CSV table of N, CA and C in Angstrom, one decimal:
chain,number,residue,atom,x,y,z
V,1,MET,N,-84.7,17.0,18.2
V,1,MET,CA,-83.8,15.9,18.1
V,1,MET,C,-82.7,16.0,19.1
V,2,ASN,N,-82.2,17.2,19.3
V,2,ASN,CA,-81.1,17.5,20.2
V,2,ASN,C,-81.5,17.1,21.7
V,3,HIS,N,-82.8,17.4,22.0
V,3,HIS,CA,-83.3,17.1,23.4
V,3,HIS,C,-83.4,15.6,23.5
V,4,PHE,N,-83.7,14.8,22.5
V,4,PHE,CA,-83.8,13.4,22.5
V,4,PHE,C,-82.4,12.8,22.8
V,5,ILE,N,-81.4,13.3,22.2
V,5,ILE,CA,-80.0,12.8,22.5
V,5,ILE,C,-79.6,13.0,23.9
V,6,LYS,N,-79.9,14.2,24.4
V,6,LYS,CA,-79.6,14.6,25.8
V,6,LYS,C,-80.3,13.7,26.8
V,7,LYS,N,-81.6,13.5,26.5
V,7,LYS,CA,-82.4,12.7,27.4
V,7,LYS,C,-82.0,11.2,27.4
V,8,THR,N,-81.6,10.7,26.2
V,8,THR,CA,-81.2,9.4,26.1
V,8,THR,C,-79.8,9.2,26.8
V,9,ALA,N,-78.9,10.1,26.7
V,9,ALA,CA,-77.6,10.1,27.4
V,9,ALA,C,-77.8,10.1,28.9
V,10,LEU,N,-78.7,11.0,29.4
V,10,LEU,CA,-79.0,11.1,30.8
V,10,LEU,C,-79.6,9.9,31.3
V,11,LEU,N,-80.5,9.3,30.6
V,11,LEU,CA,-81.1,8.0,31.0
V,11,LEU,C,-80.1,6.9,31.1
V,12,PHE,N,-79.2,6.8,30.1
V,12,PHE,CA,-78.2,5.8,30.1
V,12,PHE,C,-77.3,6.0,31.4
V,13,ILE,N,-76.9,7.2,31.7
V,13,ILE,CA,-76.0,7.5,32.8
V,13,ILE,C,-76.7,7.1,34.1
V,14,LEU,N,-78.0,7.5,34.2
V,14,LEU,CA,-78.8,7.2,35.5
V,14,LEU,C,-79.0,5.7,35.7
V,15,LEU,N,-79.1,5.0,34.6
V,15,LEU,CA,-79.3,3.5,34.7
V,15,LEU,C,-78.0,2.7,34.9
V,16,THR,N,-76.9,3.2,34.4
V,16,THR,CA,-75.7,2.4,34.5
V,16,THR,C,-74.8,2.8,35.7
V,17,VAL,N,-74.8,4.0,36.1
V,17,VAL,CA,-74.0,4.4,37.2
V,17,VAL,C,-74.3,3.7,38.5
V,18,PRO,N,-75.6,3.6,38.9
V,18,PRO,CA,-75.9,2.8,40.1
V,18,PRO,C,-75.5,1.3,40.1
V,19,VAL,N,-75.6,0.8,38.9
V,19,VAL,CA,-75.2,-0.6,38.7
V,19,VAL,C,-73.7,-0.8,39.0
V,20,PHE,N,-72.9,0.1,38.5
V,20,PHE,CA,-71.5,-0.1,38.6
V,20,PHE,C,-70.9,0.5,39.9
V,21,CYS,N,-71.7,1.2,40.7
V,21,CYS,CA,-71.2,1.8,42.0
V,21,CYS,C,-70.9,0.7,43.0
V,22,GLY,N,-71.5,-0.4,42.9
V,22,GLY,CA,-71.2,-1.5,43.9
V,22,GLY,C,-70.1,-2.4,43.5
V,23,PHE,N,-69.4,-2.1,42.4
V,23,PHE,CA,-68.4,-3.0,41.8
V,23,PHE,C,-67.1,-2.2,41.7
V,24,CYS,N,-66.0,-3.0,41.8
V,24,CYS,CA,-64.7,-2.5,41.5
V,24,CYS,C,-64.6,-2.5,40.0
V,25,ILE,N,-64.1,-1.4,39.4
V,25,ILE,CA,-64.0,-1.4,37.9
V,25,ILE,C,-62.6,-1.1,37.6
V,26,GLY,N,-62.1,-1.8,36.6
V,26,GLY,CA,-60.7,-1.5,36.1
V,26,GLY,C,-60.9,-0.9,34.7
V,27,ALA,N,-60.4,0.3,34.4
V,27,ALA,CA,-60.6,0.9,33.1
V,27,ALA,C,-59.2,1.3,32.6
V,28,GLY,N,-59.0,1.2,31.3
V,28,GLY,CA,-57.7,1.6,30.8
V,28,GLY,C,-57.7,1.5,29.3
V,29,VAL,N,-56.5,1.2,28.7
V,29,VAL,CA,-56.3,1.2,27.3
V,29,VAL,C,-55.7,-0.2,26.9
V,30,GLN,N,-55.9,-0.6,25.7
V,30,GLN,CA,-55.4,-1.9,25.2
V,30,GLN,C,-54.9,-1.7,23.8
V,31,LEU,N,-53.7,-2.3,23.5
V,31,LEU,CA,-53.2,-2.3,22.2
V,31,LEU,C,-53.1,-3.7,21.7
V,32,GLY,N,-53.3,-3.9,20.4
V,32,GLY,CA,-53.3,-5.3,19.9
V,32,GLY,C,-52.8,-5.4,18.5
V,33,VAL,N,-52.3,-6.6,18.1
V,33,VAL,CA,-52.0,-7.0,16.8
V,33,VAL,C,-52.8,-8.2,16.4
V,34,ILE,N,-53.5,-8.1,15.3
V,34,ILE,CA,-54.4,-9.2,14.9
V,34,ILE,C,-54.0,-9.8,13.6
V,35,PRO,N,-53.2,-10.8,13.6
V,35,PRO,CA,-52.8,-11.5,12.4
V,35,PRO,C,-53.9,-12.6,12.0
V,36,SER,N,-54.1,-12.8,10.7
V,36,SER,CA,-54.9,-13.9,10.3
V,36,SER,C,-54.4,-14.3,8.9
V,37,GLY,N,-55.0,-15.3,8.3
V,37,GLY,CA,-54.6,-15.8,7.0
V,37,GLY,C,-54.6,-14.8,5.9
V,38,GLU,N,-55.5,-13.8,5.9
V,38,GLU,CA,-55.6,-12.9,4.8
V,38,GLU,C,-55.3,-11.4,5.2
V,39,SER,N,-55.1,-11.1,6.5
V,39,SER,CA,-55.0,-9.7,6.9
V,39,SER,C,-54.0,-9.6,8.0
V,40,LEU,N,-53.6,-8.3,8.2
V,40,LEU,CA,-52.8,-7.9,9.4
V,40,LEU,C,-53.5,-6.6,9.9
V,41,GLU,N,-53.9,-6.6,11.1
V,41,GLU,CA,-54.6,-5.5,11.7
V,41,GLU,C,-54.0,-5.1,13.0
V,42,PHE,N,-54.2,-3.8,13.3
V,42,PHE,CA,-53.7,-3.3,14.6
V,42,PHE,C,-54.9,-2.6,15.3
V,43,SER,N,-54.9,-2.7,16.6
V,43,SER,CA,-56.1,-2.1,17.3
V,43,SER,C,-55.6,-1.3,18.5
V,44,ALA,N,-56.4,-0.3,18.8
V,44,ALA,CA,-56.2,0.5,20.0
V,44,ALA,C,-57.6,0.7,20.6
V,45,ALA,N,-57.8,0.3,21.9
V,45,ALA,CA,-59.1,0.2,22.4
V,45,ALA,C,-59.2,0.7,23.9
V,46,GLY,N,-60.3,1.2,24.3
V,46,GLY,CA,-60.6,1.4,25.7
V,46,GLY,C,-61.1,0.1,26.2
V,47,THR,N,-60.8,-0.2,27.5
V,47,THR,CA,-61.2,-1.5,28.0
V,47,THR,C,-61.6,-1.3,29.5
V,48,MET,N,-62.6,-2.1,29.9
V,48,MET,CA,-63.1,-2.2,31.3
V,48,MET,C,-63.2,-3.6,31.7
V,49,ARG,N,-62.9,-3.8,33.0
V,49,ARG,CA,-63.1,-5.1,33.6
V,49,ARG,C,-63.8,-5.0,35.0
V,50,LEU,N,-64.9,-5.7,35.1
V,50,LEU,CA,-65.6,-5.7,36.4
V,50,LEU,C,-65.0,-6.7,37.3
V,51,ASP,N,-65.2,-6.5,38.6
V,51,ASP,CA,-64.6,-7.4,39.6
V,51,ASP,C,-65.6,-8.4,40.1
V,52,ARG,N,-66.8,-8.0,40.5
V,52,ARG,CA,-67.7,-9.0,41.0
V,52,ARG,C,-68.4,-9.8,40.0
V,53,ILE,N,-68.7,-9.2,38.9
V,53,ILE,CA,-69.2,-9.9,37.7
V,53,ILE,C,-68.0,-10.1,36.8
V,54,PRO,N,-67.5,-11.4,36.5
V,54,PRO,CA,-66.3,-11.6,35.8
V,54,PRO,C,-66.4,-11.3,34.3
V,55,ILE,N,-66.5,-10.1,34.0
V,55,ILE,CA,-66.7,-9.7,32.6
V,55,ILE,C,-65.6,-8.6,32.2
V,56,GLN,N,-65.0,-8.7,31.1
V,56,GLN,CA,-64.2,-7.6,30.5
V,56,GLN,C,-64.7,-7.3,29.1
V,57,PHE,N,-64.6,-6.0,28.8
V,57,PHE,CA,-65.0,-5.6,27.4
V,57,PHE,C,-64.1,-4.5,26.9
V,58,ALA,N,-64.0,-4.4,25.6
V,58,ALA,CA,-63.1,-3.4,24.9
V,58,ALA,C,-63.8,-2.9,23.7
V,59,PHE,N,-63.6,-1.7,23.4
V,59,PHE,CA,-64.2,-1.1,22.2
V,59,PHE,C,-63.2,0.0,21.7
V,60,GLY,N,-62.8,-0.1,20.4
V,60,GLY,CA,-61.9,0.9,19.9
V,60,GLY,C,-61.7,0.9,18.4
V,61,LEU,N,-60.6,1.4,17.9
V,61,LEU,CA,-60.3,1.6,16.5
V,61,LEU,C,-59.3,0.6,16.0
V,62,ASN,N,-59.6,0.1,14.8
V,62,ASN,CA,-58.7,-0.8,14.2
V,62,ASN,C,-58.2,-0.3,12.8
V,63,GLY,N,-57.1,-0.8,12.4
V,63,GLY,CA,-56.6,-0.4,11.0
V,63,GLY,C,-55.7,-1.5,10.6
V,64,GLY,N,-55.4,-1.5,9.3
V,64,GLY,CA,-54.5,-2.5,8.7
V,64,GLY,C,-54.7,-2.7,7.3
V,65,SER,N,-54.5,-4.0,6.8
V,65,SER,CA,-54.7,-4.3,5.4
V,65,SER,C,-55.3,-5.7,5.3
V,66,ILE,N,-56.1,-5.8,4.3
V,66,ILE,CA,-56.7,-7.1,3.9
V,66,ILE,C,-56.7,-7.2,2.4
V,67,ASP,N,-56.2,-8.3,1.9
V,67,ASP,CA,-56.1,-8.5,0.4
V,67,ASP,C,-55.5,-7.2,-0.3
V,68,ASP,N,-54.4,-6.7,0.2
V,68,ASP,CA,-53.7,-5.6,-0.4
V,68,ASP,C,-54.6,-4.3,-0.4
V,69,GLU,N,-55.5,-4.2,0.5
V,69,GLU,CA,-56.3,-2.9,0.6
V,69,GLU,C,-56.2,-2.4,2.0
V,70,CYS,N,-55.9,-1.1,2.1
V,70,CYS,CA,-55.9,-0.5,3.5
V,70,CYS,C,-57.3,-0.4,4.0
V,71,ILE,N,-57.4,-0.7,5.3
V,71,ILE,CA,-58.7,-0.7,6.0
V,71,ILE,C,-58.6,0.1,7.3
V,72,PHE,N,-59.7,0.7,7.6
V,72,PHE,CA,-59.8,1.5,8.9
V,72,PHE,C,-61.2,1.3,9.4
V,73,GLY,N,-61.3,1.0,10.7
V,73,GLY,CA,-62.7,0.8,11.3
V,73,GLY,C,-62.7,0.7,12.8
V,74,MET,N,-63.7,0.0,13.3
V,74,MET,CA,-63.8,-0.1,14.7
V,74,MET,C,-64.2,-1.5,15.1
V,75,GLY,N,-63.9,-1.9,16.3
V,75,GLY,CA,-64.2,-3.2,16.8
V,75,GLY,C,-64.4,-3.3,18.2
V,76,GLY,N,-65.0,-4.4,18.7
V,76,GLY,CA,-65.3,-4.5,20.1
V,76,GLY,C,-65.3,-6.0,20.5
V,77,SER,N,-65.3,-6.2,21.8
V,77,SER,CA,-65.3,-7.6,22.3
V,77,SER,C,-65.9,-7.6,23.7
V,78,VAL,N,-66.5,-8.7,24.1
V,78,VAL,CA,-67.0,-8.9,25.4
V,78,VAL,C,-66.6,-10.3,25.8
V,79,ASP,N,-65.9,-10.4,27.0
V,79,ASP,CA,-65.4,-11.7,27.4
V,79,ASP,C,-65.9,-12.0,28.8
V,80,PHE,N,-66.3,-13.3,29.1
V,80,PHE,CA,-66.6,-13.8,30.4
V,80,PHE,C,-65.5,-14.6,30.9
V,81,ILE,N,-64.9,-14.1,32.1
V,81,ILE,CA,-63.8,-14.8,32.7
V,81,ILE,C,-64.3,-15.9,33.5
V,82,PHE,N,-63.9,-17.1,33.1
V,82,PHE,CA,-64.4,-18.3,33.9
V,82,PHE,C,-63.3,-18.9,34.7
V,83,LEU,N,-62.1,-18.5,34.6
V,83,LEU,CA,-61.0,-19.1,35.4
V,83,LEU,C,-60.0,-17.9,35.7
V,84,ASN,N,-59.7,-17.7,37.0
V,84,ASN,CA,-58.8,-16.7,37.4
V,84,ASN,C,-58.0,-17.3,38.6
V,85,ILE,N,-56.8,-17.6,38.3
V,85,ILE,CA,-55.9,-18.3,39.3
V,85,ILE,C,-54.8,-17.4,39.7
V,86,GLN,N,-54.5,-17.2,41.0
V,86,GLN,CA,-53.4,-16.5,41.5
V,86,GLN,C,-52.2,-17.4,41.5
V,87,ILE,N,-51.1,-17.0,40.7
V,87,ILE,CA,-49.9,-17.8,40.6
V,87,ILE,C,-49.0,-17.4,41.8
V,88,ILE,N,-48.7,-16.2,42.0
V,88,ILE,CA,-48.0,-15.7,43.2
V,88,ILE,C,-48.7,-14.4,43.6
V,89,ASN,N,-48.1,-13.7,44.5
V,89,ASN,CA,-48.8,-12.5,45.1
V,89,ASN,C,-49.5,-11.6,44.1
V,90,ASN,N,-48.8,-11.1,43.2
V,90,ASN,CA,-49.5,-10.1,42.3
V,90,ASN,C,-49.5,-10.6,40.8
V,91,TRP,N,-49.4,-11.8,40.6
V,91,TRP,CA,-49.3,-12.4,39.2
V,91,TRP,C,-50.5,-13.4,39.1
V,92,ASN,N,-51.4,-13.2,38.2
V,92,ASN,CA,-52.6,-14.0,38.0
V,92,ASN,C,-52.6,-14.6,36.6
V,93,PHE,N,-53.2,-15.7,36.4
V,93,PHE,CA,-53.5,-16.4,35.1
V,93,PHE,C,-55.0,-16.4,35.0
V,94,TYR,N,-55.5,-16.1,33.8
V,94,TYR,CA,-57.0,-16.2,33.6
V,94,TYR,C,-57.3,-16.7,32.2
V,95,SER,N,-58.5,-17.2,32.1
V,95,SER,CA,-59.0,-17.7,30.8
V,95,SER,C,-60.4,-17.2,30.7
V,96,ALA,N,-60.8,-17.0,29.4
V,96,ALA,CA,-62.1,-16.4,29.2
V,96,ALA,C,-62.7,-16.8,27.8
V,97,ALA,N,-63.9,-16.6,27.6
V,97,ALA,CA,-64.6,-16.9,26.3
V,97,ALA,C,-65.6,-15.8,26.1
V,98,GLY,N,-65.8,-15.4,24.8
V,98,GLY,CA,-66.7,-14.3,24.6
V,98,GLY,C,-67.0,-14.1,23.1
V,99,LEU,N,-67.4,-12.9,22.8
V,99,LEU,CA,-67.8,-12.5,21.4
V,99,LEU,C,-67.0,-11.3,21.0
V,100,GLY,N,-66.7,-11.3,19.7
V,100,GLY,CA,-66.0,-10.1,19.1
V,100,GLY,C,-66.5,-9.8,17.7
V,101,GLY,N,-66.4,-8.5,17.4
V,101,GLY,CA,-66.8,-8.1,16.0
V,101,GLY,C,-66.1,-6.9,15.6
V,102,ASP,N,-66.0,-6.7,14.3
V,102,ASP,CA,-65.3,-5.6,13.6
V,102,ASP,C,-66.1,-5.1,12.5
V,103,PHE,N,-65.9,-3.8,12.1
V,103,PHE,CA,-66.5,-3.2,10.9
V,103,PHE,C,-65.4,-2.3,10.3
V,104,TYR,N,-65.1,-2.5,9.0
V,104,TYR,CA,-64.0,-1.8,8.4
V,104,TYR,C,-64.5,-1.1,7.1
V,105,LEU,N,-63.9,0.0,6.8
V,105,LEU,CA,-64.0,0.6,5.5
V,105,LEU,C,-62.7,0.6,4.8
V,106,GLY,N,-62.7,0.2,3.5
V,106,GLY,CA,-61.5,0.1,2.7
V,106,GLY,C,-61.2,1.2,1.8
V,107,THR,N,-60.0,1.4,1.3
V,107,THR,CA,-59.6,2.4,0.4
V,107,THR,C,-60.3,2.3,-0.9
V,108,ASN,N,-60.7,1.1,-1.3
V,108,ASN,CA,-61.3,0.9,-2.6
V,108,ASN,C,-62.9,0.9,-2.5
V,109,LYS,N,-63.4,1.7,-1.5
V,109,LYS,CA,-64.8,1.9,-1.2
V,109,LYS,C,-65.5,0.5,-0.9
V,110,ASN,N,-64.8,-0.4,-0.3
V,110,ASN,CA,-65.4,-1.7,0.1
V,110,ASN,C,-65.6,-1.6,1.6
V,111,PHE,N,-66.5,-2.4,2.1
V,111,PHE,CA,-66.6,-2.5,3.6
V,111,PHE,C,-66.5,-4.0,3.9
V,112,TYR,N,-66.0,-4.2,5.1
V,112,TYR,CA,-65.8,-5.5,5.7
V,112,TYR,C,-66.4,-5.6,7.0
V,113,THR,N,-67.0,-6.7,7.4
V,113,THR,CA,-67.5,-6.9,8.7
V,113,THR,C,-67.1,-8.3,9.1
V,114,SER,N,-66.8,-8.5,10.4
V,114,SER,CA,-66.6,-9.8,10.9
V,114,SER,C,-67.1,-10.0,12.3
V,115,ALA,N,-67.6,-11.1,12.6
V,115,ALA,CA,-68.1,-11.4,13.9
V,115,ALA,C,-67.8,-12.9,14.3
V,116,GLY,N,-67.5,-13.1,15.5
V,116,GLY,CA,-67.2,-14.5,15.9
V,116,GLY,C,-67.1,-14.7,17.4
V,117,LEU,N,-66.7,-15.9,17.7
V,117,LEU,CA,-66.5,-16.3,19.1
V,117,LEU,C,-65.0,-16.0,19.5
V,118,ARG,N,-64.7,-15.9,20.8
V,118,ARG,CA,-63.4,-15.7,21.2
V,118,ARG,C,-63.1,-16.6,22.4
V,119,ALA,N,-61.8,-17.1,22.4
V,119,ALA,CA,-61.3,-17.9,23.5
V,119,ALA,C,-60.0,-17.3,23.8
V,120,LEU,N,-59.7,-17.1,25.1
V,120,LEU,CA,-58.4,-16.4,25.4
V,120,LEU,C,-57.8,-17.0,26.7
V,121,LEU,N,-56.4,-16.9,26.7
V,121,LEU,CA,-55.6,-17.1,27.9
V,121,LEU,C,-54.8,-15.9,28.1
V,122,GLY,N,-54.7,-15.5,29.4
V,122,GLY,CA,-54.0,-14.3,29.7
V,122,GLY,C,-53.3,-14.3,31.1
V,123,MET,N,-52.5,-13.3,31.3
V,123,MET,CA,-51.8,-13.1,32.6
V,123,MET,C,-51.9,-11.6,32.9
V,124,ASP,N,-52.1,-11.4,34.2
V,124,ASP,CA,-52.1,-10.0,34.6
V,124,ASP,C,-51.2,-9.8,35.8
V,125,PHE,N,-50.7,-8.6,36.0
V,125,PHE,CA,-49.8,-8.3,37.1
V,125,PHE,C,-50.4,-7.0,37.8
V,126,LEU,N,-50.5,-7.1,39.1
V,126,LEU,CA,-51.0,-6.0,39.8
V,126,LEU,C,-49.9,-5.2,40.5
V,127,PHE,N,-49.9,-3.9,40.4
V,127,PHE,CA,-48.9,-3.0,41.0
V,127,PHE,C,-49.6,-2.0,41.8
V,128,MET,N,-48.8,-1.3,42.7
V,128,MET,CA,-49.3,-0.2,43.5
V,128,MET,C,-50.5,-0.6,44.3
V,129,ASP,N,-50.3,-1.7,45.1
V,129,ASP,CA,-51.4,-2.2,46.0
V,129,ASP,C,-52.7,-2.5,45.2
V,130,GLY,N,-52.6,-3.1,44.0
V,130,GLY,CA,-53.7,-3.5,43.3
V,130,GLY,C,-54.4,-2.3,42.5
V,131,PHE,N,-53.8,-1.2,42.4
V,131,PHE,CA,-54.4,0.0,41.7
V,131,PHE,C,-54.1,-0.1,40.2
V,132,LEU,N,-53.0,-0.6,39.8
V,132,LEU,CA,-52.5,-0.7,38.5
V,132,LEU,C,-52.4,-2.1,38.0
V,133,GLN,N,-53.1,-2.4,36.9
V,133,GLN,CA,-53.1,-3.8,36.3
V,133,GLN,C,-52.5,-3.8,34.9
V,134,LEU,N,-51.4,-4.5,34.7
V,134,LEU,CA,-50.8,-4.7,33.4
V,134,LEU,C,-51.2,-6.1,33.0
V,135,TYR,N,-51.6,-6.3,31.7
V,135,TYR,CA,-52.1,-7.6,31.3
V,135,TYR,C,-51.7,-7.9,29.9
V,136,PHE,N,-51.5,-9.2,29.6
V,136,PHE,CA,-51.2,-9.7,28.2
V,136,PHE,C,-52.2,-10.9,28.0
V,137,GLN,N,-52.7,-11.0,26.8
V,137,GLN,CA,-53.6,-12.1,26.5
V,137,GLN,C,-53.5,-12.5,25.0
V,138,GLN,N,-53.6,-13.8,24.8
V,138,GLN,CA,-53.6,-14.4,23.5
V,138,GLN,C,-55.0,-14.9,23.2
V,139,VAL,N,-55.5,-14.5,22.1
V,139,VAL,CA,-56.9,-14.9,21.7
V,139,VAL,C,-56.9,-15.7,20.5
V,140,ILE,N,-57.8,-16.7,20.4
V,140,ILE,CA,-58.2,-17.4,19.2
V,140,ILE,C,-59.6,-17.1,18.9
V,141,GLU,N,-59.8,-16.5,17.7
V,141,GLU,CA,-61.1,-16.0,17.3
V,141,GLU,C,-61.5,-16.5,15.9
V,142,PRO,N,-62.3,-17.6,15.9
V,142,PRO,CA,-62.9,-18.1,14.6
V,142,PRO,C,-64.1,-17.1,14.3
V,143,CYS,N,-64.1,-16.6,13.1
V,143,CYS,CA,-65.2,-15.6,12.8
V,143,CYS,C,-65.6,-15.7,11.4
V,144,PHE,N,-66.8,-15.1,11.1
V,144,PHE,CA,-67.3,-15.1,9.8
V,144,PHE,C,-67.0,-13.7,9.2
V,145,VAL,N,-66.5,-13.6,8.0
V,145,VAL,CA,-66.1,-12.4,7.4
V,145,VAL,C,-67.0,-12.2,6.2
V,146,PHE,N,-67.5,-10.9,6.1
V,146,PHE,CA,-68.4,-10.5,4.9
V,146,PHE,C,-67.8,-9.3,4.3
V,147,LYS,N,-67.7,-9.3,3.0
V,147,LYS,CA,-67.2,-8.1,2.2
V,147,LYS,C,-68.2,-7.9,1.1
V,148,ASN,N,-68.4,-6.6,0.8
V,148,ASN,CA,-69.4,-6.3,-0.2
V,148,ASN,C,-68.9,-6.4,-1.6
V,149,ASP,N,-67.7,-6.8,-1.8
V,149,ASP,CA,-67.1,-7.0,-3.2
V,149,ASP,C,-67.5,-8.4,-3.7
V,150,ALA,N,-68.0,-8.4,-4.9
V,150,ALA,CA,-68.4,-9.7,-5.5
V,150,ALA,C,-67.3,-10.7,-5.8
V,151,THR,N,-66.1,-10.2,-5.9
V,151,THR,CA,-64.9,-11.1,-6.2
V,151,THR,C,-64.4,-11.7,-5.0
V,152,TYR,N,-64.8,-11.2,-3.8
V,152,TYR,CA,-64.2,-11.7,-2.5
V,152,TYR,C,-65.1,-12.9,-2.1
V,153,LYS,N,-64.5,-13.9,-1.6
V,153,LYS,CA,-65.2,-15.1,-1.1
V,153,LYS,C,-65.5,-14.9,0.4
V,154,ASN,N,-66.7,-14.7,0.7
V,154,ASN,CA,-67.1,-14.5,2.1
V,154,ASN,C,-67.0,-15.9,2.8
V,155,GLY,N,-66.7,-15.9,4.1
V,155,GLY,CA,-66.7,-17.2,4.8
V,155,GLY,C,-66.0,-17.1,6.1
V,156,LEU,N,-65.5,-18.2,6.6
V,156,LEU,CA,-64.9,-18.3,7.9
V,156,LEU,C,-63.4,-17.9,7.8
V,157,CYS,N,-63.0,-17.3,8.9
V,157,CYS,CA,-61.6,-16.8,9.1
V,157,CYS,C,-61.2,-17.1,10.5
V,158,LEU,N,-59.9,-17.3,10.7
V,158,LEU,CA,-59.3,-17.6,12.0
V,158,LEU,C,-58.3,-16.5,12.3
V,159,LYS,N,-58.6,-15.7,13.3
V,159,LYS,CA,-57.8,-14.6,13.8
V,159,LYS,C,-57.1,-15.0,15.1
V,160,PHE,N,-55.9,-14.5,15.3
V,160,PHE,CA,-55.1,-14.7,16.5
V,160,PHE,C,-54.7,-13.4,17.2
V,161,PRO,N,-55.6,-12.6,17.7
V,161,PRO,CA,-55.2,-11.4,18.3
V,161,PRO,C,-54.3,-11.5,19.5
V,162,ILE,N,-53.3,-10.7,19.6
V,162,ILE,CA,-52.4,-10.6,20.7
V,162,ILE,C,-52.6,-9.2,21.3
V,163,GLU,N,-53.1,-9.2,22.6
V,163,GLU,CA,-53.5,-7.9,23.2
V,163,GLU,C,-52.7,-7.7,24.5
V,164,ALA,N,-52.4,-6.4,24.7
V,164,ALA,CA,-51.7,-6.0,26.0
V,164,ALA,C,-52.3,-4.7,26.4
V,165,GLY,N,-52.5,-4.5,27.7
V,165,GLY,CA,-53.1,-3.3,28.1
V,165,GLY,C,-52.7,-2.9,29.6
V,166,LEU,N,-53.2,-1.8,30.0
V,166,LEU,CA,-53.0,-1.2,31.3
V,166,LEU,C,-54.3,-0.7,31.8
V,167,ARG,N,-54.7,-1.2,33.0
V,167,ARG,CA,-56.0,-0.8,33.6
V,167,ARG,C,-55.7,-0.2,35.0
V,168,PHE,N,-56.5,0.9,35.3
V,168,PHE,CA,-56.5,1.5,36.6
V,168,PHE,C,-57.7,1.0,37.4
V,169,GLN,N,-57.5,0.4,38.6
V,169,GLN,CA,-58.6,-0.2,39.4
V,169,GLN,C,-59.1,0.9,40.3
V,170,PHE,N,-60.4,1.1,40.2
V,170,PHE,CA,-61.1,2.1,41.2
V,170,PHE,C,-62.4,1.6,41.6
């Protein structure tokens, strides 16, 4: 089994590295606050943004509370940037749409999962000759929430993540 994991990791690296070698990649960290009607969550994620293919994605850890229960889990998102306008020299405005999802474990042995669409507006600032990118984005995320507790009503939820991050371009 150990050899299978090593071979799979090596195959993944050999297939993805050549694809990304021809692209400028921005990699960094992102912090966020995710308020919704029933919860308040916080996130810390690793993020990447490709230059030639207008895609950004993030994956990380989330925590917070939902219905007076502490939750901890992980989440991720993938966004396609369809509008990127330069306002002045190093200040840009962008808009994107994508998908997001979360999985949480609660302190009362419940689990929560949510998945949905994302629409976002953001601004980024480039520093140090385009090497450092600071960004802020506001997201609207209608999603479907599922909880394994029979007393909880599963259904649609509207989240409003506010995310900020720092990426290094290489």
